[in-house]
CSV table of C-alpha atoms and ligand atoms in Angstrom, one decimal:
chain,number,residue,atom,x,y,z
K,1,MET,CA,22.2,74.8,-53.6
K,2,ASN,CA,22.7,72.6,-50.5
K,3,LEU,CA,19.7,72.7,-48.2
K,4,ASN,CA,20.3,71.6,-44.6
K,5,ILE,CA,17.0,70.6,-43.2
K,6,VAL,CA,16.2,69.2,-39.8
K,7,CYS,CA,13.0,67.2,-39.8
K,8,ILE,CA,10.8,66.5,-36.8
K,9,PRO,CA,8.4,63.7,-37.8
K,10,GLY,CA,6.9,63.8,-34.3
K,11,ASP,CA,3.8,61.8,-33.2
K,12,GLY,CA,0.5,60.6,-34.6
K,13,ILE,CA,0.2,61.3,-38.4
K,14,GLY,CA,3.5,63.3,-38.2
K,15,PRO,CA,5.8,60.7,-39.6
K,16,GLU,CA,3.5,59.9,-42.6
K,17,ILE,CA,3.0,63.6,-43.6
K,18,VAL,CA,6.7,64.4,-43.3
K,19,THR,CA,7.6,61.5,-45.5
K,20,GLU,CA,5.4,62.9,-48.2
K,21,ALA,CA,6.7,66.4,-47.8
K,22,LYS,CA,10.2,65.0,-48.3
K,23,ARG,CA,9.1,63.2,-51.4
K,24,VAL,CA,7.9,66.4,-52.9
K,25,LEU,CA,11.0,68.3,-51.8
K,26,ASP,CA,13.1,65.6,-53.4
K,27,ALA,CA,11.2,66.1,-56.6
K,28,VAL,CA,12.0,69.8,-56.4
K,29,ALA,CA,15.6,69.1,-55.8
K,30,GLU,CA,15.9,66.9,-58.8
K,31,LYS,CA,14.1,69.3,-61.1
K,32,TYR,CA,16.0,72.4,-60.0
K,33,GLY,CA,19.4,70.9,-59.2
K,34,HIS,CA,19.5,71.3,-55.5
K,35,LYS,CA,20.6,68.9,-52.8
K,36,MET,CA,18.4,68.3,-49.8
K,37,GLN,CA,20.2,67.1,-46.7
K,38,TYR,CA,17.8,65.8,-44.0
K,39,LYS,CA,18.5,65.0,-40.4
K,40,ASP,CA,15.6,63.7,-38.2
K,41,ILE,CA,15.4,64.7,-34.6
K,42,LEU,CA,12.9,63.5,-31.9
K,43,MET,CA,10.4,65.8,-30.3
K,44,GLY,CA,7.2,65.4,-28.3
K,45,GLY,CA,6.0,61.9,-27.4
K,46,ALA,CA,8.5,60.3,-29.7
K,47,SER,CA,11.3,61.9,-27.6
K,48,ILE,CA,9.6,61.1,-24.3
K,49,ASP,CA,9.5,57.4,-25.3
K,50,VAL,CA,13.3,57.4,-26.0
K,51,HIS,CA,14.8,60.0,-23.7
K,52,GLY,CA,12.1,60.6,-21.1
K,53,VAL,CA,11.9,64.3,-22.0
K,54,PRO,CA,10.0,65.9,-24.9
K,55,LEU,CA,13.1,67.8,-26.3
K,56,THR,CA,16.8,67.2,-25.6
K,57,ASP,CA,19.6,69.8,-25.7
K,58,GLU,CA,21.1,67.7,-28.6
K,59,ALA,CA,17.9,68.0,-30.6
K,60,VAL,CA,17.9,71.8,-30.1
K,61,ALA,CA,21.6,72.0,-31.1
K,62,ASP,CA,20.8,70.0,-34.3
K,63,ALA,CA,17.9,72.3,-35.1
K,64,LYS,CA,20.1,75.4,-34.5
K,65,ALA,CA,22.8,74.0,-36.8
K,66,ALA,CA,20.3,73.6,-39.7
K,67,ASP,CA,19.0,76.2,-42.2
K,68,ALA,CA,15.4,75.3,-41.4
K,69,VAL,CA,13.2,72.8,-39.5
K,70,LEU,CA,10.4,70.9,-41.1
K,71,MET,CA,8.0,69.5,-38.6
K,72,GLY,CA,5.0,67.1,-38.8
K,73,SER,CA,3.0,67.3,-35.6
K,74,ILE,CA,3.4,66.3,-31.9
K,75,GLY,CA,1.2,65.1,-29.1
K,76,GLY,CA,-1.2,62.2,-28.5
K,77,ASN,CA,-4.7,61.6,-27.2
K,78,THR,CA,-4.8,63.8,-24.0
K,79,SER,CA,-7.3,61.5,-22.2
K,80,THR,CA,-5.7,58.1,-23.0
K,81,SER,CA,-2.0,58.6,-23.8
K,82,PRO,CA,0.4,57.8,-20.9
K,83,TRP,CA,2.4,61.0,-22.0
K,84,TYR,CA,-0.4,63.0,-20.3
K,85,LYS,CA,0.2,61.4,-16.9
K,86,LEU,CA,3.6,63.1,-16.8
K,87,ALA,CA,4.2,66.5,-15.2
K,88,PRO,CA,3.1,69.3,-17.5
K,89,ASN,CA,6.7,70.4,-18.3
K,90,LEU,CA,7.5,66.8,-19.5
K,91,ARG,CA,4.5,66.4,-21.8
K,92,PRO,CA,4.8,66.5,-25.7
K,93,GLU,CA,3.6,70.1,-26.0
K,94,ALA,CA,6.3,71.3,-23.7
K,95,GLY,CA,8.8,70.3,-26.3
K,96,LEU,CA,7.2,72.5,-28.9
K,97,LEU,CA,7.1,75.5,-26.6
K,98,ALA,CA,10.7,74.9,-25.7
K,99,ILE,CA,11.9,74.7,-29.2
K,100,ARG,CA,10.0,77.9,-30.1
K,101,LYS,CA,11.7,79.7,-27.2
K,102,ALA,CA,15.1,78.2,-27.8
K,103,LEU,CA,15.1,79.2,-31.5
K,104,ASN,CA,13.5,82.6,-30.7
K,105,LEU,CA,10.7,81.9,-33.1
K,106,PHE,CA,8.6,84.9,-32.2
K,107,ALA,CA,6.7,85.3,-35.4
K,108,ASN,CA,4.1,82.7,-36.4
K,109,LEU,CA,2.6,83.1,-39.9
K,110,ARG,CA,-0.6,81.1,-40.5
K,111,PRO,CA,-2.3,81.7,-43.8
K,112,ALA,CA,-6.0,80.8,-44.1
K,113,VAL,CA,-7.1,80.6,-47.7
K,114,LEU,CA,-10.3,79.5,-49.2
K,115,TYR,CA,-9.4,77.3,-52.2
K,116,ASP,CA,-11.8,77.6,-55.1
K,117,GLU,CA,-11.7,73.9,-55.7
K,118,LEU,CA,-12.7,73.2,-52.1
K,119,SER,CA,-15.3,75.9,-51.6
K,120,ALA,CA,-17.9,73.2,-51.1
K,121,ALA,CA,-16.1,72.3,-47.9
K,122,CYS,CA,-16.4,75.8,-46.5
K,123,PRO,CA,-19.0,75.7,-43.6
K,124,LEU,CA,-20.1,79.3,-44.2
K,125,LYS,CA,-23.2,80.2,-46.1
K,126,GLU,CA,-22.6,80.6,-49.8
K,127,GLU,CA,-23.4,84.3,-49.8
K,128,ILE,CA,-20.4,84.8,-47.4
K,129,SER,CA,-18.0,82.3,-48.9
K,130,ALA,CA,-18.7,83.5,-52.5
K,131,ALA,CA,-16.4,86.5,-51.9
K,132,GLY,CA,-13.5,84.1,-51.1
K,133,PHE,CA,-10.9,85.0,-48.5
K,134,ASP,CA,-7.2,84.9,-48.1
K,135,MET,CA,-5.8,86.1,-44.8
K,136,MET,CA,-2.5,85.8,-43.0
K,137,ILE,CA,-2.6,85.4,-39.2
K,138,MET,CA,0.6,86.8,-37.7
K,139,ARG,CA,0.7,85.4,-34.2
K,140,GLU,CA,3.2,86.4,-31.5
K,141,LEU,CA,4.7,83.1,-30.4
K,142,THR,CA,7.2,83.5,-27.6
K,143,GLY,CA,5.5,85.7,-25.1
K,144,GLY,CA,2.3,86.4,-23.3
K,145,LEU,CA,0.4,83.8,-21.2
K,146,TYR,CA,2.3,80.9,-22.7
K,147,PHE,CA,5.6,82.0,-21.2
K,148,GLY,CA,4.6,84.0,-18.2
K,149,ASP,CA,5.1,82.7,-14.6
K,150,ARG,CA,2.5,80.2,-13.6
K,151,LYS,CA,1.8,78.2,-10.4
K,152,THR,CA,-0.9,76.4,-8.6
K,153,VAL,CA,-1.1,77.1,-4.8
K,154,GLU,CA,-3.4,76.3,-2.0
K,155,GLU,CA,-4.6,79.1,0.2
K,156,ASN,CA,-6.7,78.3,3.3
K,157,GLY,CA,-7.7,75.0,1.7
K,158,VAL,CA,-8.7,76.6,-1.6
K,159,ARG,CA,-6.7,75.7,-4.7
K,160,LYS,CA,-5.7,78.6,-6.8
K,161,ALA,CA,-4.0,78.8,-10.2
K,162,ILE,CA,-2.1,81.8,-11.5
K,163,ASP,CA,-0.9,82.4,-15.1
K,164,THR,CA,0.7,85.8,-15.9
K,165,LEU,CA,0.4,87.7,-19.1
K,166,THR,CA,3.2,90.1,-19.8
K,167,TYR,CA,4.5,91.8,-23.0
K,168,ASP,CA,7.2,94.4,-23.2
K,169,GLU,CA,7.2,97.0,-25.9
K,170,ASN,CA,10.2,95.4,-27.7
K,171,GLU,CA,8.3,92.1,-28.0
K,172,ILE,CA,5.3,93.9,-29.4
K,173,ARG,CA,7.4,96.1,-31.8
K,174,ARG,CA,9.3,93.2,-33.5
K,175,ILE,CA,6.1,91.2,-34.3
K,176,ALA,CA,4.3,94.4,-35.4
K,177,ILE,CA,7.1,95.1,-37.8
K,178,LYS,CA,6.8,91.6,-39.3
K,179,GLY,CA,3.1,92.1,-39.6
K,180,PHE,CA,3.4,95.3,-41.5
K,181,ASP,CA,6.2,94.0,-43.7
K,182,ILE,CA,4.1,91.1,-44.8
K,183,ALA,CA,1.1,93.4,-45.3
K,184,MET,CA,3.3,95.4,-47.7
K,185,LYS,CA,3.6,92.3,-49.9
K,186,ARG,CA,-0.1,91.6,-49.7
K,187,ARG,CA,-3.2,93.8,-49.8
K,188,LYS,CA,-1.6,96.4,-47.4
K,189,LYS,CA,-4.1,96.1,-44.5
K,190,VAL,CA,-3.4,95.2,-40.9
K,191,THR,CA,-6.0,94.3,-38.4
K,192,SER,CA,-4.4,94.4,-35.0
K,193,VAL,CA,-6.4,92.3,-32.5
K,194,ASP,CA,-6.4,92.9,-28.8
K,195,LYS,CA,-8.6,93.2,-25.7
K,196,ALA,CA,-7.7,96.8,-25.0
K,197,ASN,CA,-11.0,97.5,-23.3
K,198,VAL,CA,-9.8,95.3,-20.4
K,199,LEU,CA,-6.2,94.4,-20.5
K,200,ASP,CA,-3.1,96.6,-19.9
K,201,SER,CA,-1.0,94.3,-22.1
K,202,SER,CA,-3.5,95.0,-24.9
K,203,ARG,CA,-3.4,98.8,-24.3
K,204,LEU,CA,0.4,98.7,-24.6
K,205,TRP,CA,0.0,96.4,-27.7
K,206,ARG,CA,-2.2,99.0,-29.3
K,207,ALA,CA,0.1,101.9,-28.5
K,208,VAL,CA,3.2,100.2,-29.9
K,209,VAL,CA,1.3,99.0,-33.0
K,210,ASN,CA,0.2,102.6,-33.7
K,211,GLU,CA,3.9,103.7,-33.4
K,212,VAL,CA,5.1,101.1,-35.8
K,213,ALA,CA,2.3,102.0,-38.3
K,214,LYS,CA,3.8,105.5,-38.7
K,215,ASP,CA,6.6,103.8,-40.7
K,216,TYR,CA,4.1,102.2,-43.1
K,217,PRO,CA,2.0,105.0,-44.4
K,218,GLU,CA,0.7,102.8,-47.3
K,219,VAL,CA,-0.8,100.2,-44.9
K,220,THR,CA,-4.3,100.7,-43.6
K,221,LEU,CA,-4.4,99.8,-39.9
K,222,GLU,CA,-7.4,99.0,-37.9
K,223,HIS,CA,-7.8,97.8,-34.3
K,224,MET,CA,-10.3,95.1,-33.4
K,225,LEU,CA,-11.3,93.6,-30.1
K,226,VAL,CA,-10.7,89.9,-30.0
K,227,ASP,CA,-14.3,88.9,-29.3
K,228,ASN,CA,-15.5,91.0,-32.2
K,229,CYS,CA,-12.8,89.4,-34.4
K,230,ALA,CA,-14.0,85.9,-33.5
K,231,MET,CA,-17.4,87.0,-34.8
K,232,GLN,CA,-16.2,88.8,-37.9
K,233,LEU,CA,-14.2,85.8,-39.0
K,234,VAL,CA,-17.5,83.9,-39.6
K,235,ARG,CA,-19.5,87.0,-40.6
K,236,ASP,CA,-17.2,88.5,-43.2
K,237,PRO,CA,-13.8,86.8,-43.5
K,238,ALA,CA,-13.0,88.6,-46.8
K,239,GLN,CA,-12.4,91.9,-44.8
K,240,PHE,CA,-9.1,90.5,-43.4
K,241,ASP,CA,-5.7,90.7,-45.0
K,242,VAL,CA,-3.2,90.5,-42.1
K,243,ILE,CA,-4.4,89.8,-38.6
K,244,LEU,CA,-1.7,90.8,-36.1
K,245,THR,CA,-2.2,89.5,-32.6
K,246,GLU,CA,-0.6,88.1,-29.4
K,247,ASN,CA,0.1,84.5,-28.6
K,248,MET,CA,-3.1,83.2,-27.0
K,249,PHE,CA,-5.5,85.2,-29.1
K,250,GLY,CA,-3.6,84.0,-32.2
K,251,ASP,CA,-3.8,80.4,-31.1
K,252,ILE,CA,-7.6,80.6,-30.8
K,253,LEU,CA,-8.3,82.7,-33.9
K,254,SER,CA,-6.0,80.7,-36.2
K,255,ASP,CA,-8.0,77.5,-35.4
K,256,GLU,CA,-11.2,79.4,-36.1
K,257,ALA,CA,-9.8,80.9,-39.4
K,258,SER,CA,-8.6,77.5,-40.5
K,259,MET,CA,-11.9,75.9,-39.8
K,260,VAL,CA,-13.8,78.4,-41.9
K,261,THR,CA,-11.7,77.4,-44.9
K,262,GLY,CA,-13.2,73.9,-44.5
K,263,SER,CA,-9.8,72.4,-45.0
K,264,ILE,CA,-7.6,72.5,-42.0
K,265,GLY,CA,-5.6,69.7,-43.7
K,266,MET,CA,-4.4,72.2,-46.2
K,267,LEU,CA,-3.1,75.0,-44.1
K,268,ALA,CA,0.6,75.5,-43.6
K,269,SER,CA,2.5,77.7,-41.1
K,270,ALA,CA,5.9,79.2,-40.6
K,271,SER,CA,7.6,80.3,-37.3
K,272,LEU,CA,10.4,82.8,-37.8
K,273,ASN,CA,13.0,84.6,-35.9
K,274,ASP,CA,15.1,87.6,-36.9
K,275,THR,CA,17.2,85.7,-39.4
K,276,LYS,CA,16.3,83.6,-42.4
K,277,PHE,CA,15.9,80.5,-40.1
K,278,GLY,CA,12.4,79.1,-39.7
K,279,LEU,CA,10.4,76.2,-38.4
K,280,TYR,CA,7.7,75.1,-40.7
K,281,GLU,CA,4.7,72.9,-39.8
K,282,PRO,CA,1.1,72.3,-40.7
K,283,SER,CA,-1.5,74.2,-38.7
K,284,HIS,CA,-3.3,71.0,-37.8
K,285,GLY,CA,-2.5,68.6,-35.0
K,286,SER,CA,-1.2,65.0,-34.8
K,287,ALA,CA,-4.6,63.3,-35.2
K,288,PRO,CA,-3.6,60.2,-33.3
K,289,ASP,CA,-7.0,58.6,-34.1
K,290,ILE,CA,-6.1,58.2,-37.8
K,291,ALA,CA,-2.3,57.7,-37.4
K,292,GLY,CA,-0.7,54.9,-39.4
K,293,GLN,CA,-3.8,54.3,-41.6
K,294,ASP,CA,-2.4,56.1,-44.7
K,295,ILE,CA,-5.5,58.4,-44.8
K,296,ALA,CA,-4.0,61.7,-43.5
K,297,ASN,CA,-3.8,64.7,-45.7
K,298,PRO,CA,-0.1,65.6,-46.3
K,299,ILE,CA,-0.9,68.9,-48.2
K,300,ALA,CA,-0.5,71.2,-45.2
K,301,THR,CA,3.0,69.8,-44.6
K,302,VAL,CA,3.8,69.9,-48.3
K,303,LEU,CA,2.7,73.6,-48.3
K,304,SER,CA,4.8,74.2,-45.2
K,305,ALA,CA,7.8,72.9,-47.2
K,306,SER,CA,6.9,75.4,-49.9
K,307,MET,CA,6.9,78.2,-47.3
K,308,MET,CA,10.3,77.0,-46.2
K,309,LEU,CA,11.7,77.3,-49.7
K,310,ARG,CA,10.1,80.7,-50.1
K,311,TYR,CA,11.0,82.3,-46.7
K,312,THR,CA,14.3,80.6,-45.6
K,313,PHE,CA,15.8,79.8,-49.0
K,314,ASP,CA,14.4,82.6,-51.2
K,315,MET,CA,13.4,80.0,-53.8
K,316,ASP,CA,10.3,81.5,-55.2
K,317,LYS,CA,10.1,79.5,-58.4
K,318,GLU,CA,10.6,76.2,-56.5
K,319,ALA,CA,7.9,77.2,-54.0
K,320,ASP,CA,5.6,78.2,-56.8
K,321,ALA,CA,6.2,74.7,-58.4
K,322,ILE,CA,4.9,73.1,-55.2
K,323,ASP,CA,1.9,75.5,-54.8
K,324,ASN,CA,0.9,74.9,-58.4
K,325,ALA,CA,1.3,71.1,-58.0
K,326,VAL,CA,-1.2,71.3,-55.2
K,327,LYS,CA,-3.7,73.3,-57.2
K,328,GLN,CA,-3.2,70.9,-60.2
K,329,VAL,CA,-3.9,67.8,-58.1
K,330,LEU,CA,-7.0,69.4,-56.7
K,331,LYS,CA,-8.2,70.4,-60.1
K,332,GLU,CA,-7.7,66.9,-61.3
K,333,GLY,CA,-10.1,65.9,-58.6
K,334,TYR,CA,-7.8,64.0,-56.2
K,335,ARG,CA,-8.8,64.3,-52.6
K,336,THR,CA,-7.8,62.8,-49.2
K,337,VAL,CA,-10.8,61.8,-47.1
K,338,ASP,CA,-10.9,65.0,-45.1
K,339,ILE,CA,-11.6,67.1,-48.2
K,340,MET,CA,-13.5,64.4,-50.2
K,341,SER,CA,-16.6,65.4,-52.1
K,342,GLU,CA,-18.8,63.7,-54.6
K,343,GLY,CA,-17.3,62.9,-58.0
K,344,CYS,CA,-13.7,63.2,-56.8
K,345,THR,CA,-11.1,60.4,-56.5
K,346,LYS,CA,-10.2,59.4,-53.0
K,347,VAL,CA,-6.5,58.8,-52.4
K,348,GLY,CA,-4.4,58.1,-49.3
K,349,CYS,CA,-1.6,60.0,-47.8
K,350,ARG,CA,1.2,58.3,-49.8
K,351,LYS,CA,-0.6,58.4,-53.1
K,352,MET,CA,-1.3,62.1,-52.6
K,353,GLY,CA,2.4,62.7,-52.0
K,354,GLU,CA,3.3,60.7,-55.1
K,355,LEU,CA,0.8,62.7,-57.2
K,356,LEU,CA,2.2,66.0,-56.0
K,357,ALA,CA,5.8,64.9,-56.5
K,358,GLU,CA,5.0,63.9,-60.1
K,359,ARG,CA,3.4,67.3,-60.8
K,360,VAL,CA,6.3,69.3,-59.5
Z,401,IPM,C1,-0.6,75.4,-31.9
Z,401,IPM,C2,-0.9,74.4,-30.9
Z,401,IPM,C3,0.1,74.7,-29.7
Z,401,IPM,C4,-0.1,76.1,-29.2
Z,401,IPM,C5,0.0,73.6,-28.6
Z,401,IPM,C6,0.2,72.2,-29.1
Z,401,IPM,C7,0.9,73.9,-27.4
Z,401,IPM,O1,-2.2,74.5,-30.4
Z,401,IPM,O2,0.5,75.4,-32.5
Z,401,IPM,O3,-1.5,76.2,-32.2
Z,401,IPM,O4,-1.1,76.3,-28.4
Z,401,IPM,O5,0.6,76.9,-29.6
Z,402,MG,MG1,-3.4,75.9,-31.6
């Protein structure tokens, strides 16, 4: 099969980790007789440096023409990089928000899994982590506070900033359906997270999720307030299967969930629309402080490539080959510095990519 993939190396460690993900994909292509066709596009700071804007129409058109997009990471150091002297709509992150919107990527899947081999890196007490955990955060990605009207005004000499949080029932319904669909393939439990004790948008969220739940009698649904969820994630993460939530809450909770795994460098993500198309990227950021030193962990990007094979191309056995290669390399004791522990072999970004490619 011919796979048409647009790559966004991006900023910071992005180019290094995407190179390794391509290395692993090429190994898959060779083993299973596929052809990977890559086209790189610029986004974020890399695009600002060349075009003056974080995302061009041409880049969006290239992405739309592809089967899937594989991304590294974008952004720089917010206190020192010149990109952050630009107007907010010209900064690197604006490119990411714009591509999510342009491609209608409303469903963001962020798995948070505690790997047995890395349980020592889990910051939770052993009596909590011993149960293990494996959850999927389903974050709404194109609505809410991120895309509502915003402005900063001055009234009677007082500066005032306004961000608006809106959701209509259709936006809620389509993400809820994705959440329940994925729960059906997992442990059949959905925890819908909101702030319905305060926000109207959350009360609508809860009502629509209840309606959708009627079509999934096998799935257990519970509602949880977001503040309680933040607490439960460190108290008893094993209780979660699918966490279904709106954009801003999902942003915050997915960072928390990834941190409790102790290995944010391992966590992939997929952003999907209503078709098979998807944008796949690691859950972590661009880590500008370690860029170019060949010490970044490419595994989250490699696992994002695996999600791409699974969700966009329906290539389950190829995706399994990548997931197993990751487990194998960990079992053999190879670690990048972020997940290093005593008795293991420390390797750099490139070496990790080579080891994974060999084991595919
Ligand atoms: C993420 C990031 C982005 C977000 C930023 C970079 C705009 O934090 O993907 O979680 O908030 O969505
Ligand atoms: Mg985030």
